[in-house]
Structures are given as C-alpha cells and as structure tokens.
mmCIF file of C-alpha atoms in Angstrom:
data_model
loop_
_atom_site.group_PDB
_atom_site.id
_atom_site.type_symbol
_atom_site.label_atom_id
_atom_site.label_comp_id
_atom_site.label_asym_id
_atom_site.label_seq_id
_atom_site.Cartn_x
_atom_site.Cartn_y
_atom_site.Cartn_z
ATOM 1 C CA UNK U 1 -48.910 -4.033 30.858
ATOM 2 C CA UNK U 2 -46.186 -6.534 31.669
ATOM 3 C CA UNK U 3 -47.368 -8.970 29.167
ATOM 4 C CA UNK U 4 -47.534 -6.121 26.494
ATOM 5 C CA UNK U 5 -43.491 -5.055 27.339
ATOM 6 C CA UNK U 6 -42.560 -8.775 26.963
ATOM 7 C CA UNK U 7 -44.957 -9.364 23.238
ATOM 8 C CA UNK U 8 -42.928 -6.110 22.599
ATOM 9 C CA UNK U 9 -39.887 -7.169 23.137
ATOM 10 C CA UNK U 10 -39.985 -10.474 21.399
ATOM 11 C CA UNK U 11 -41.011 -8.483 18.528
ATOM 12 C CA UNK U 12 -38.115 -6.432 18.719
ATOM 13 C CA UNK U 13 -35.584 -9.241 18.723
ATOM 14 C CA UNK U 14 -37.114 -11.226 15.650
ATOM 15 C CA UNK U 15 -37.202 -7.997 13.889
ATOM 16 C CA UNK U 16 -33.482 -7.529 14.771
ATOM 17 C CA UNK U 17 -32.702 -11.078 14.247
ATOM 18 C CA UNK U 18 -34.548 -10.468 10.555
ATOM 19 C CA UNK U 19 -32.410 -7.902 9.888
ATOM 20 C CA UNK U 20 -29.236 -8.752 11.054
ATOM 21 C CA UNK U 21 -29.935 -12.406 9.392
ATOM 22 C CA UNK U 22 -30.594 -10.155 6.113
ATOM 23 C CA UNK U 23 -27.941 -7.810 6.692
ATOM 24 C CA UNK U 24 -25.333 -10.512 6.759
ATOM 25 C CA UNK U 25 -27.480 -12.237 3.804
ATOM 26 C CA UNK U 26 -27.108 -9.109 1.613
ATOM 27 C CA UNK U 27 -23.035 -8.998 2.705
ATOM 28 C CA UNK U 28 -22.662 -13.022 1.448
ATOM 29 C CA UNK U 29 -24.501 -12.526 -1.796
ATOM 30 C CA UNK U 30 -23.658 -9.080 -2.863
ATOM 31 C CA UNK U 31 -21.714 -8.956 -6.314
ATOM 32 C CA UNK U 32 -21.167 -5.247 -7.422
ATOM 33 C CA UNK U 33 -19.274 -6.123 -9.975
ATOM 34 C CA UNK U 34 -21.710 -8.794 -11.449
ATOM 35 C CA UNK U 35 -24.106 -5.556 -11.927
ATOM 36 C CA UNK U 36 -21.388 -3.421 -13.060
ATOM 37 C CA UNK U 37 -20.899 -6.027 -15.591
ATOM 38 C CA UNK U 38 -24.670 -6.519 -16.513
ATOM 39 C CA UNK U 39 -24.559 -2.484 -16.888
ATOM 40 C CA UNK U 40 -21.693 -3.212 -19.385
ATOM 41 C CA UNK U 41 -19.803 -0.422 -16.970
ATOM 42 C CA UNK U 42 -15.977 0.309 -16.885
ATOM 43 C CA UNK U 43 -14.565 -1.644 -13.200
ATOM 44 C CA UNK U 44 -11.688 0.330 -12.180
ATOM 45 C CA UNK U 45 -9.780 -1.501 -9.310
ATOM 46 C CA UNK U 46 -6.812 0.577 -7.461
ATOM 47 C CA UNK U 47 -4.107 -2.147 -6.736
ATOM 48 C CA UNK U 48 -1.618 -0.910 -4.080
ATOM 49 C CA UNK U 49 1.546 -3.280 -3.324
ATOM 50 C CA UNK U 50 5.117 -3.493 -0.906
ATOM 51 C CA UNK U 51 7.490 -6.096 0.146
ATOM 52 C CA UNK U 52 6.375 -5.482 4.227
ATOM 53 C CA UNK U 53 4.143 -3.533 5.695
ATOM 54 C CA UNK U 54 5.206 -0.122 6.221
ATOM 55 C CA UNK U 55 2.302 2.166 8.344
ATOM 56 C CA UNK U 56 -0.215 1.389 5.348
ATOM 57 C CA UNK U 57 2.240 3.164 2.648
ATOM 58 C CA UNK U 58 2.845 1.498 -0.720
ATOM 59 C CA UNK U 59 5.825 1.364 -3.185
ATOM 60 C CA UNK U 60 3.788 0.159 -5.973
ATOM 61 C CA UNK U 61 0.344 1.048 -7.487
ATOM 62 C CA UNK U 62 -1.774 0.250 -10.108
ATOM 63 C CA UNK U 63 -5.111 0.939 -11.216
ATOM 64 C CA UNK U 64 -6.604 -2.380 -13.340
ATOM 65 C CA UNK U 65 -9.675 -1.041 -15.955
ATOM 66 C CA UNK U 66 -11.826 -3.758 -16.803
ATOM 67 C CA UNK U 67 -13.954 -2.772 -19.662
ATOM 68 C CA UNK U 68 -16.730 -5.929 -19.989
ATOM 69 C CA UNK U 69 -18.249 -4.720 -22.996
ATOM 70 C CA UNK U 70 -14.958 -6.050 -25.135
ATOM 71 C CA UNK U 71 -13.146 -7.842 -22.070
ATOM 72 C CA UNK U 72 -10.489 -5.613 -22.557
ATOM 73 C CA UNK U 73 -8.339 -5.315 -19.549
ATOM 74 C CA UNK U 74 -6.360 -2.692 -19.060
ATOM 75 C CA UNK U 75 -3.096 -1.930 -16.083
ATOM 76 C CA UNK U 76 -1.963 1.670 -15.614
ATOM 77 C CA UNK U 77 1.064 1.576 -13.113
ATOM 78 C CA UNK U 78 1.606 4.776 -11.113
ATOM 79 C CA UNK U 79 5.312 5.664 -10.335
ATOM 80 C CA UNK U 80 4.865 6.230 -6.049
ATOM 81 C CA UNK U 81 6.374 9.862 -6.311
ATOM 82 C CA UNK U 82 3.212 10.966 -8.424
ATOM 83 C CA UNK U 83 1.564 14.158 -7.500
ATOM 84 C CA UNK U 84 -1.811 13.802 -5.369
ATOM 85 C CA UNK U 85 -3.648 16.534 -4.072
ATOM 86 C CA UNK U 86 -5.964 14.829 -1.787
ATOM 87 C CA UNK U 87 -7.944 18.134 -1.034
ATOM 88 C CA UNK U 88 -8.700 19.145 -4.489
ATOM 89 C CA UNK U 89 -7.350 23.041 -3.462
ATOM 90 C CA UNK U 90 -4.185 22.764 -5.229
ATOM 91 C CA UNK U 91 -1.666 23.561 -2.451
ATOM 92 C CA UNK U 92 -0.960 20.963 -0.487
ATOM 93 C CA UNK U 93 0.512 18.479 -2.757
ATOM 94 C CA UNK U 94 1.447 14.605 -1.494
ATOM 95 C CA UNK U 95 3.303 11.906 -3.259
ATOM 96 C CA UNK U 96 1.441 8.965 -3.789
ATOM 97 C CA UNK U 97 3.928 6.954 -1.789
ATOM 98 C CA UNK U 98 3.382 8.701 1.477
ATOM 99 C CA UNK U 99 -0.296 8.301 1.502
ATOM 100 C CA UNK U 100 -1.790 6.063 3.902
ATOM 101 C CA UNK U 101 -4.141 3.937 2.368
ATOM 102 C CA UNK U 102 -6.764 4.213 4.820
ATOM 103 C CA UNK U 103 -7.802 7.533 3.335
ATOM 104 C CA UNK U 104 -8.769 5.913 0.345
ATOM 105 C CA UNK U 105 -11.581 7.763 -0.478
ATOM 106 C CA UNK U 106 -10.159 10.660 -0.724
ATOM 107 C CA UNK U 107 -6.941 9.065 -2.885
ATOM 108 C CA UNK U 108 -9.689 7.884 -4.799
ATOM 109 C CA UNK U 109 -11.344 11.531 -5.608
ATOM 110 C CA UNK U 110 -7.838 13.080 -6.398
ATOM 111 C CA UNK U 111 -7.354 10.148 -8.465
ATOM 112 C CA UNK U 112 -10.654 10.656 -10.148
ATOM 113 C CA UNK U 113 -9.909 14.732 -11.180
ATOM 114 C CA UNK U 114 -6.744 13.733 -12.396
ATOM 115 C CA UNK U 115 -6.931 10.825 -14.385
ATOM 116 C CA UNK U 116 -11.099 11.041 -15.094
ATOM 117 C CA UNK U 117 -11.001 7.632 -13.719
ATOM 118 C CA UNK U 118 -13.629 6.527 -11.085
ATOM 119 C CA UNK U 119 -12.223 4.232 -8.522
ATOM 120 C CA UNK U 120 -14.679 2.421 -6.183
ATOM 121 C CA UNK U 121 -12.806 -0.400 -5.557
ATOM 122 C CA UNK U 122 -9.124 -1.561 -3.892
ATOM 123 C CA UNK U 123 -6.685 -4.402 -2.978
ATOM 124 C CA UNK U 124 -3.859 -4.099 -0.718
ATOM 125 C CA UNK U 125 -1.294 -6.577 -1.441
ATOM 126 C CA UNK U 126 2.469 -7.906 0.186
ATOM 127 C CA UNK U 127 5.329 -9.772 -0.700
ATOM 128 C CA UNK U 128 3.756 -12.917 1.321
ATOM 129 C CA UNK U 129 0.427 -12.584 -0.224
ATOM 130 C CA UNK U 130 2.011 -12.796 -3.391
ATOM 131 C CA UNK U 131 4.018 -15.894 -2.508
ATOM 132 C CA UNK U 132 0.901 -17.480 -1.194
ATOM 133 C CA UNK U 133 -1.482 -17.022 -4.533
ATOM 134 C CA UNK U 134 1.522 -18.127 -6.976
ATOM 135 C CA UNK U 135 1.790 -21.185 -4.971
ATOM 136 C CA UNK U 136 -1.539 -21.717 -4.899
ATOM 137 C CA UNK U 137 -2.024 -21.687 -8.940
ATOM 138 C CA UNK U 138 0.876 -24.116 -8.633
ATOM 139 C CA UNK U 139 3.494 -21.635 -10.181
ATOM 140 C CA UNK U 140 4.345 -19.562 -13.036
ATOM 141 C CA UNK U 141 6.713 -20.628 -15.910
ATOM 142 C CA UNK U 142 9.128 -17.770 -17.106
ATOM 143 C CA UNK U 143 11.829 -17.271 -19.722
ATOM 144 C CA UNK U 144 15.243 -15.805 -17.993
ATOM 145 C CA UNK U 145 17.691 -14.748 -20.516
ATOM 146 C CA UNK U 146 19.591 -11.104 -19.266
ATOM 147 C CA UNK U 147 16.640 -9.789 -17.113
ATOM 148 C CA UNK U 148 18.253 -10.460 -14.217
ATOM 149 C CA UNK U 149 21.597 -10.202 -14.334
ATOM 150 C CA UNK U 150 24.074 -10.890 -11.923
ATOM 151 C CA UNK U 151 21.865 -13.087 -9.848
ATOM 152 C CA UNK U 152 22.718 -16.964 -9.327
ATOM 153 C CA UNK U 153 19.040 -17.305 -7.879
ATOM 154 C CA UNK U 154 17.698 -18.274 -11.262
ATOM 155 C CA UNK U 155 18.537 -20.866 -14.289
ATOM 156 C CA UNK U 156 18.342 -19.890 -17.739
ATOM 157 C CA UNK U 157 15.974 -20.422 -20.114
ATOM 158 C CA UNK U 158 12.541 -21.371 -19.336
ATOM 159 C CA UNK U 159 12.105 -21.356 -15.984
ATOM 160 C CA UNK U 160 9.476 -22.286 -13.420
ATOM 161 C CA UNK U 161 8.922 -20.183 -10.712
ATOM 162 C CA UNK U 162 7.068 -20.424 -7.163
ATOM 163 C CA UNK U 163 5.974 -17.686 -5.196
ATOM 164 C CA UNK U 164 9.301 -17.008 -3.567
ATOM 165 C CA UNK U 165 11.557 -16.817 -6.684
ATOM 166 C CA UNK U 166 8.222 -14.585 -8.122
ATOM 167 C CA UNK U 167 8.876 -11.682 -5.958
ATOM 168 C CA UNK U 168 12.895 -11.892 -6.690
ATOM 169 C CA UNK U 169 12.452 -11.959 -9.951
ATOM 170 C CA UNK U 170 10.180 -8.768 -9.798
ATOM 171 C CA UNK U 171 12.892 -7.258 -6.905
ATOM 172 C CA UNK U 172 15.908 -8.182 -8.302
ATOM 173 C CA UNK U 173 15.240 -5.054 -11.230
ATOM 174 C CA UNK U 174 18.145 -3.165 -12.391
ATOM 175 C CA UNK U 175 19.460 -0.023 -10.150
ATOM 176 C CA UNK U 176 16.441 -0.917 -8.216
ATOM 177 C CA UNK U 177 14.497 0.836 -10.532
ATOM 178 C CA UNK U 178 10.656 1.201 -10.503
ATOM 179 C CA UNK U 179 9.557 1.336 -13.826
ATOM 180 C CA UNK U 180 12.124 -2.112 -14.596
ATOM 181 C CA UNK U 181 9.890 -3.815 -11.224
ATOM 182 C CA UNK U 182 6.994 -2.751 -13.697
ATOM 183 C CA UNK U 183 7.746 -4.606 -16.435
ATOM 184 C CA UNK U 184 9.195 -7.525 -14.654
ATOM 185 C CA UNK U 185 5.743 -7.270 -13.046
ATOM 186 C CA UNK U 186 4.159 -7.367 -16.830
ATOM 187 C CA UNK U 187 6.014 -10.214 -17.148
ATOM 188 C CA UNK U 188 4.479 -12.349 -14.913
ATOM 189 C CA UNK U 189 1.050 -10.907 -15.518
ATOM 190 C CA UNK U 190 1.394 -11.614 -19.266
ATOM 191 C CA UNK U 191 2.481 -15.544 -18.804
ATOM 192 C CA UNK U 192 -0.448 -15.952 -16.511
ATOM 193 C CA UNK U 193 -2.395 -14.859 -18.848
ATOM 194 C CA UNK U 194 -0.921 -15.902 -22.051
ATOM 195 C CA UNK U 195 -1.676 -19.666 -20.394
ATOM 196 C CA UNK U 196 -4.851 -18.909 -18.539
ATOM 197 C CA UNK U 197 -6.734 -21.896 -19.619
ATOM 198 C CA UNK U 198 -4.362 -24.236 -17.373
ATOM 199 C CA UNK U 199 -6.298 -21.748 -14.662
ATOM 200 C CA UNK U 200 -9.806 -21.537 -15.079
ATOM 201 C CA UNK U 201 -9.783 -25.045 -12.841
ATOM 202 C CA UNK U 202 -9.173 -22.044 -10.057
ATOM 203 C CA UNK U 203 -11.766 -20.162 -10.644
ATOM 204 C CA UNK U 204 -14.149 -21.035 -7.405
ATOM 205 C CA UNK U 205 -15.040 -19.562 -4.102
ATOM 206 C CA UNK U 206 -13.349 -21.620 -2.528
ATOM 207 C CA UNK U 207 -9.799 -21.283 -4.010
ATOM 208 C CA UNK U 208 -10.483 -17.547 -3.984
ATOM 209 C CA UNK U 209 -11.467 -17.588 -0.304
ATOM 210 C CA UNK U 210 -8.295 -19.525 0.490
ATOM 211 C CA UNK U 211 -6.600 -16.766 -2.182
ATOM 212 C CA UNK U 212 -7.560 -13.573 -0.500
ATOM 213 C CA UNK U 213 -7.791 -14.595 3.342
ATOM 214 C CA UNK U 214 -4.797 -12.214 4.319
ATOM 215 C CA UNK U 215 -5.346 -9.891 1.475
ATOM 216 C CA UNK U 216 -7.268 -6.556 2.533
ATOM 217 C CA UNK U 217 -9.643 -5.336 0.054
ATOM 218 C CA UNK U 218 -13.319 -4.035 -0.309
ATOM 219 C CA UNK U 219 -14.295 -6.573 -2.488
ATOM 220 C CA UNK U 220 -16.088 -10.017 -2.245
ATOM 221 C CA UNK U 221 -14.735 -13.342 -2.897
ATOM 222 C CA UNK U 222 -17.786 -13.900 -5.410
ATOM 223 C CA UNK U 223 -17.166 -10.385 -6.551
ATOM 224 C CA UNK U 224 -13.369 -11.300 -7.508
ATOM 225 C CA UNK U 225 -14.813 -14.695 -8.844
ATOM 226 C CA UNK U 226 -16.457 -12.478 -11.498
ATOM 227 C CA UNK U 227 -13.586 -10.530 -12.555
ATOM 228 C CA UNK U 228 -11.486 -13.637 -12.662
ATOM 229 C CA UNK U 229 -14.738 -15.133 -14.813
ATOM 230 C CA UNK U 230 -13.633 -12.108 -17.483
ATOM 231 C CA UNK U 231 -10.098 -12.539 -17.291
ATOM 232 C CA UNK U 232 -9.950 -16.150 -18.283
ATOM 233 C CA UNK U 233 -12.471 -15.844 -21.275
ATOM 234 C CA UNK U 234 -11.385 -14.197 -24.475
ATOM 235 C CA UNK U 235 -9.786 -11.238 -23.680
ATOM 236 C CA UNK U 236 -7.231 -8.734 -24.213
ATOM 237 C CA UNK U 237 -4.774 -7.002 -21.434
ATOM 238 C CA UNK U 238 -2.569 -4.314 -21.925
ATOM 239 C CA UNK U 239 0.000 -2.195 -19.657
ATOM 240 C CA UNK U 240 0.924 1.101 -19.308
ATOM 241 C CA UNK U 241 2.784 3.439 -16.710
ATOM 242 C CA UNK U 242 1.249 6.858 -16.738
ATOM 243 C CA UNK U 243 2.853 9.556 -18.839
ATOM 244 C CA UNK U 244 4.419 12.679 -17.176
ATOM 245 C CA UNK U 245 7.432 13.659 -15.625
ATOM 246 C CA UNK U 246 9.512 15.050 -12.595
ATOM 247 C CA UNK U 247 9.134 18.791 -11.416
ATOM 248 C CA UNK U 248 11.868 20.203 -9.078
ATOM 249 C CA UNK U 249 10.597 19.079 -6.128
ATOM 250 C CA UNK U 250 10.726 15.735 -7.342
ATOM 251 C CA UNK U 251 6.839 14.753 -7.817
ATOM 252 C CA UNK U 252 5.926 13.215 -11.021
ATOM 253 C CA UNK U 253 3.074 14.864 -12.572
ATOM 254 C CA UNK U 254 1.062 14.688 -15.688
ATOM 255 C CA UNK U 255 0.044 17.877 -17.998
ATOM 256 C CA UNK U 256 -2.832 18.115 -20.531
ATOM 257 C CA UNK U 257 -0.298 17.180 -23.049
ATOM 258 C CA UNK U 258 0.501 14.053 -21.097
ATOM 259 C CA UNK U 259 -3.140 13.241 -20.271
ATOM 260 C CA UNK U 260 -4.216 13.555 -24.181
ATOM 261 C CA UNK U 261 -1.587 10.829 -24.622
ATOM 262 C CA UNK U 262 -2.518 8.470 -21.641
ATOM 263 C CA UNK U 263 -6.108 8.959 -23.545
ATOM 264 C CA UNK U 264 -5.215 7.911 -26.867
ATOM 265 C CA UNK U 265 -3.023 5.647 -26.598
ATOM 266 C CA UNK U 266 -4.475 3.506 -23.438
ATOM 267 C CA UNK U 267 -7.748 4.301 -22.281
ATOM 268 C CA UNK U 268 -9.145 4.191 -26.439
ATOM 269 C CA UNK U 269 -7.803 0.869 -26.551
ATOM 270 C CA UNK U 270 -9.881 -0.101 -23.609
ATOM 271 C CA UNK U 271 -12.598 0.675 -25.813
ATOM 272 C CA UNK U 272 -11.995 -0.221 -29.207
ATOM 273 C CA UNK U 273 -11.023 -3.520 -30.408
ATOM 274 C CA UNK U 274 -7.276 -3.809 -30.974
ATOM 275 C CA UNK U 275 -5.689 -5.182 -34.127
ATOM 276 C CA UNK U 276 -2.297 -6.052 -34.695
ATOM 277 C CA UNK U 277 0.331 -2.740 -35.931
ATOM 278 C CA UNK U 278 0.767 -2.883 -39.341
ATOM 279 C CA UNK U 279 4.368 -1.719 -38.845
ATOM 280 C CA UNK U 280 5.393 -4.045 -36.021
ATOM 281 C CA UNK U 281 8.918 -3.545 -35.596
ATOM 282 C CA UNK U 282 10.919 -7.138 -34.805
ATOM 283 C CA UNK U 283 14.718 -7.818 -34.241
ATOM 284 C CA UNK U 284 15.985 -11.164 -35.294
ATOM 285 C CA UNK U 285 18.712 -13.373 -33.664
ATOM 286 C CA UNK U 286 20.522 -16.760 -34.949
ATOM 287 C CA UNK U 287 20.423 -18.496 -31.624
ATOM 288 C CA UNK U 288 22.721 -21.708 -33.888
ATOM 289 C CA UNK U 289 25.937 -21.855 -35.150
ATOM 290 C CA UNK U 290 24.154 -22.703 -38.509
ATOM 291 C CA UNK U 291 25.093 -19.024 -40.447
ATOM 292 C CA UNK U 292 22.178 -17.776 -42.160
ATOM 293 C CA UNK U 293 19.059 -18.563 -40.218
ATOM 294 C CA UNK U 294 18.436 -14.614 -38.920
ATOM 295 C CA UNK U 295 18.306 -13.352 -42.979
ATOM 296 C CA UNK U 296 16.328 -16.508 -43.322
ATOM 297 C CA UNK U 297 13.969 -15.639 -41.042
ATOM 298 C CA UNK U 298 14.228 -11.663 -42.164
ATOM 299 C CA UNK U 299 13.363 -12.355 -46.167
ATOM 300 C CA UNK U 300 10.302 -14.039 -44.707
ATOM 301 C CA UNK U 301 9.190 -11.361 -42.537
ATOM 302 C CA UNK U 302 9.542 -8.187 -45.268
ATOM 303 C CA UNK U 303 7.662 -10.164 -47.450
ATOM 304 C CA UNK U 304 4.730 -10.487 -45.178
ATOM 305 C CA UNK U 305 5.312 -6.938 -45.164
ATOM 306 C CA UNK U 306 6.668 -6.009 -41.419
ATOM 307 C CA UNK U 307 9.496 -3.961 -40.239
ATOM 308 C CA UNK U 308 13.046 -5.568 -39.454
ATOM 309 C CA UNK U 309 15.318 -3.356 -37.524
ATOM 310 C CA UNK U 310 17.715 -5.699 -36.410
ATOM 311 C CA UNK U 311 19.043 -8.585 -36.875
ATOM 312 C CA UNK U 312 22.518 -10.951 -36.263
ATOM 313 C CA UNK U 313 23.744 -13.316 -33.714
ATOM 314 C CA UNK U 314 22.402 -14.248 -30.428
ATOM 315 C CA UNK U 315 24.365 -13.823 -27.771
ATOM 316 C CA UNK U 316 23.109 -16.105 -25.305
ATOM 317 C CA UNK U 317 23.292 -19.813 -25.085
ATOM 318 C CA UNK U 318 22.515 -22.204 -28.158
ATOM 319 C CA UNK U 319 17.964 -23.337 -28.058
ATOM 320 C CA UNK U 320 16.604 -26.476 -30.272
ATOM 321 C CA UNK U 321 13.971 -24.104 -31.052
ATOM 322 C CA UNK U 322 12.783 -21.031 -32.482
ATOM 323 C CA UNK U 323 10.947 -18.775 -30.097
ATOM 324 C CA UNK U 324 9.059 -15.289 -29.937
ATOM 325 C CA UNK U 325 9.749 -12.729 -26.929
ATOM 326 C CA UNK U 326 7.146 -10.207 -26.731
ATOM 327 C CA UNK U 327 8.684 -7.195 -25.150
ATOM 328 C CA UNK U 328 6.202 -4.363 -25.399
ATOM 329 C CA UNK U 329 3.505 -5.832 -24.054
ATOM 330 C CA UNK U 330 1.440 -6.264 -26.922
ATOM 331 C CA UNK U 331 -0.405 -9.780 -27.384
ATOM 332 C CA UNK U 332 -1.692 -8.670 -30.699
ATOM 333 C CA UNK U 333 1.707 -7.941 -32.638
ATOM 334 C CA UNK U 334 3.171 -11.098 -31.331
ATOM 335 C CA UNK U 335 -0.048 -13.309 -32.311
ATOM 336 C CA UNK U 336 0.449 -11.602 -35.558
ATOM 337 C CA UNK U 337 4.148 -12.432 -36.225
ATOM 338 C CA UNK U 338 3.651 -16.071 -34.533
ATOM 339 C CA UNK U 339 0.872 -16.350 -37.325
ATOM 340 C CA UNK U 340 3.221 -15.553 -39.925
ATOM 341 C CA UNK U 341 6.243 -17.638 -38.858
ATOM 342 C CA UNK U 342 4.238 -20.829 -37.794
ATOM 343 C CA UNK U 343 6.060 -20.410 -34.306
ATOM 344 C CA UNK U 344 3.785 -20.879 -30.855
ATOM 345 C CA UNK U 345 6.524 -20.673 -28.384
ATOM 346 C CA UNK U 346 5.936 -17.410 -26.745
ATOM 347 C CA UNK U 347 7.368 -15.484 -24.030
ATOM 348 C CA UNK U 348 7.199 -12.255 -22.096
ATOM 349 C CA UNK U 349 10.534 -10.281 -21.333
ATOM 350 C CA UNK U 350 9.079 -6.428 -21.220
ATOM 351 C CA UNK U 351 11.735 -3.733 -21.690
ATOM 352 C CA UNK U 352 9.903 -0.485 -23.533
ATOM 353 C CA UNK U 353 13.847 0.988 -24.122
ATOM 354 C CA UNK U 354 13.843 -1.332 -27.111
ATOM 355 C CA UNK U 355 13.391 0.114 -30.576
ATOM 356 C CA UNK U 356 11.149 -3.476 -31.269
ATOM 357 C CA UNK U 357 8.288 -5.038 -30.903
ATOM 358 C CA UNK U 358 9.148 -8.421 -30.875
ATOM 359 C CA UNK U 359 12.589 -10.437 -30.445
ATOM 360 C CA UNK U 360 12.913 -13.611 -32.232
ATOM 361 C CA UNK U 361 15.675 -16.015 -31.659
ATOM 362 C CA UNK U 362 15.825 -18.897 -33.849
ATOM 363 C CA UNK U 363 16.749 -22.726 -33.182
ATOM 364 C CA UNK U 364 17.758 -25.183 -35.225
ATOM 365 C CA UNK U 365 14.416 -26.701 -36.178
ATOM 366 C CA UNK U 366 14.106 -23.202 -38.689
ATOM 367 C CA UNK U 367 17.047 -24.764 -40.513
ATOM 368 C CA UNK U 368 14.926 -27.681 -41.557
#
C-alpha cells in the first residue's frame, strides 16, 4: 500500500511538473496577435498614459486600430473627461479620467457599446517609460518652429530630441491644453514613422524585452514584436480625437450624429485604401529675402491642379532649403504635394485649427 502512495505520488509531481513546464511553455510562445493577424482581424490596443503615477488614473488615452489586411494603422485619442458608463445601465456615468485602470474589463465593455470597438488588449505607459524607449531607438529628430513658444528648452529648426526633451515637447502644449498634447503627440508618432526604416534594426525580442520591462501591459514581448513587424512595413497611420462635445456637467460625450462621423471619416479609412485629396489645401511661405519665390511656388501648384489658400512671407528665420510641414496628419496629401514639387524634406507640426493641409516654406535652392 505504501509503495502504491509513493508510485502515486511521483506520478502526481511529473504530471504537475508537465503541466506547469507546459503552462509556462504556452505563456513564452503565445502570440495572439500573430493569429489575429493570420485571421486578417482588426487589433484594437487601448493605450492609457500620465506624467507619474497617480492611483492607476490616466490623463491621456488612446485606442491604436491595427487593421492587417491593408496595414492601415489607425490612433483615436480620447479627451479624459469622456463619458463612460462602466455598468451599461445608463445612470451612473464616470469620466474616463477617474477610472482606475485595473477595471479594465469593464472600461473595455463600455468602450465596446460606445464606440463598436472591441478592446482585448492594453498598455499602461509614464513619463519615464517614455524617456526610456526614445533613448533606446537613439532619439527622435523634430522640426521646432512656433510649437512651443516661450520655452528656451529647445533650438529651432530641426531638432533632435532624447527622451527627456520628448515628453517637454509633448508637455510644454499651449494653455496646457489636451487636444494641443495630442497633436504634439502626432508629432512624434508621425517622424517615427515617417523614418521607420532607420528602426526596423529594433525590431527583436530582445530590444523589446529591454523596451517594455517597466511598462504594464497584457501583451507579450513576441506579441508586440508582431505589431512592430506591421508598423515598419508599408503602411499607413492616421490620427484622430473622437468627435463629440461637453454637456453641463462637463463630460464629453458623443451622439449618433458624432458617431456617424467618427465612422466615416476614421474607422472607413481603416478599411479602404487611402489616396491623396484631390483638393488638398496648402499655404505657401517665402522663407528668403529673394521676393517672388511663394507665387513661384503657387503658379506651380494650381497648375497641378491643388488648392492655394495662402500664401506670403515667412515669418520665422531664413532655411537654405525648401521644406514641407504636414499639419493634418495626413501622409498621403503631403506625399502627393512632395511628388509634385520634387521636395523630400518633410516634417510633422500638427495643428487641425489650420484652414491647410500642408505648409510649405521655401529656401533658396527654389530660386535656382
């Protein structure tokens, strides 16, 4: 009988062994998003950010659609007073902001009925994590013209930019405003990947283990590997913050009217291949004291058939060069005009109160 309880018992612990050894085996080598991918299936990714950690509340959010059927790759920022109604009853309304994050499932369902978007997945991210992955891709180079005013923390004209001078940048936003952290935040996001061949050398477990250590999220490193994989092939990204607008009590909310919109104009493009506006809408500035260059430049551009709004005299410091500033966010329209003008220089300075497009400030080399 006492031999019996011990043959027992060893085969107890190598069955246990076996299946913790497989557990842990199945943790290491899962890749969701590899089958998601396989499935051709939409990867929605809630993205929830702050300076410091503040009880597991966030300041900024995002949800990132990843569509792998096109590669098109898609940012929706949420403004943190947004309505939630974590319960689904319709009473007891939160705003985004003062939801802890460890209920994420149910931020996730609420998210889900109001948006039609299903969320599975999350990263939590802070000012130091931030830091940390810039420095590790060695930097990001930016274009500082009037973005951030007032502040002696940055030179202008192109600019490179470590991890540190990354989150001022995105901080140092005018009246402290939200939606102007968004777009500095597009910035950023659209120079990485306006110049994401110089990081597909990144694109390995081990950077990404290194990457992610303090970052808390409910994805893999082999998992993010894959999304990266998408990213830095041929792709297309676009930004938008979610239509709606304040009630009296202060929480930003979003009616069918809004919703139809949000459908149209963002989550369609995540499906269909985009091609450049026919009526992009660019503003022109002589960045020389040679007088003529901007109508130059603007008899070129109506012939090609594209709409001028503005044009004159730039107001900032002389450049050698001609350049393009994309400022609504979309990589299509400024590919288009670059194509036209025979300019490459490119660079992101979002602000959606501008009637244009595109901004382009010539340099002496269009005089030749």
């Amino acid at each position: 009988m006492k031999k019996k309880l011990i043959t027992a018992g060893i085969i107890c612990s190598i069955v246990l062994i076996a299946l913790t050894g497989y557990y842990f085996y199945s943790i290491f080598t899962r890749n969701i998003i590899q089958l998601l991918i396989s499935q051709k299936r939409m990867i929605n990714i809630l993205i929830a950010g702050s300076n410091v950690y503040h009880n597991n509340k966030h300041k900024f959010y995002g949800i990132l659609s990843i569509n792998p059927e096109n590669n098109k790759i898609g940012l929706t920022f949420l403004p943190p007073s947004m309505r939630i109604d974590l319960n689904g009853k319709g009473k007891d309304f939160q705003k985004l902001e003062d939801i802890d994050m460890g209920d994420f499932k149910d931020l996730s369902s609420a998210l889900d009925r109001d948006l039609k978007i299903k969320i599975p997945f999350y990263i939590e991210l802070y000012s130091p994590d931030i830091v940390r992955v810039v420095d590790l891709l060695e930097g990001i180079d930016l274009l500082v013209l009037d973005q951030v005013k007032g502040s002696n923390l940055f030179t202008f004209g192109p600019s490179y930019l470590d991890g540190n001078k990354v989150i001022k940048y995105i901080n140092y936003a005018e009246k402290n405003s939200i939606y102007r952290k968004y777009d500095r935040i597009q910035d950023v996001l659209l120079s990485l990947y306006y110049k994401k061949e110089r990081y597909k050398k990144f694109n390995n477990l081990e950077f990404i283990t290194e990457a992610i250590k303090s970052i808390k999220t409910n994805l893999l490193p082999q998992e993010i590997m894959s999304l990266l994989k998408l990213f830095l092939e041929e792709s297309e990204l676009v930004c938008t913050v979610i239509p709606g607008e304040l009630d009296t009590q202060g929480f930003y909310y979003m009616d069918n009217i809004a919703y139809k919109i949000y459908e149209k104009e963002f989550l369609t493009r995540l499906v269909y291949t985009e091609k450049a506006n026919p009526n992009i809408k660019v503003k022109i500035l002589n960045g020389t004291d040679i007088p003529g260059l901007a109508r130059k430049m603007r008899n070129l551009l109506i012939r090609d058939g594209l709409n001028l709004v503005e044009f004159g005299t730039s107001p900032y410091p002389k450049f050698g060069y001609t350049f393009i500033i994309n400022q609504k966010g979309n990589i299509a329209n400024v590919r288009k005009v670059s194509e036209i003008i025979g300019v490459e220089k490119i660079y992101h300075i979002i602000d959606n109160t501008q009637m244009h497009d595109v901004l382009i400030i010539t340099g002496k080399d269009f005089a030749k």
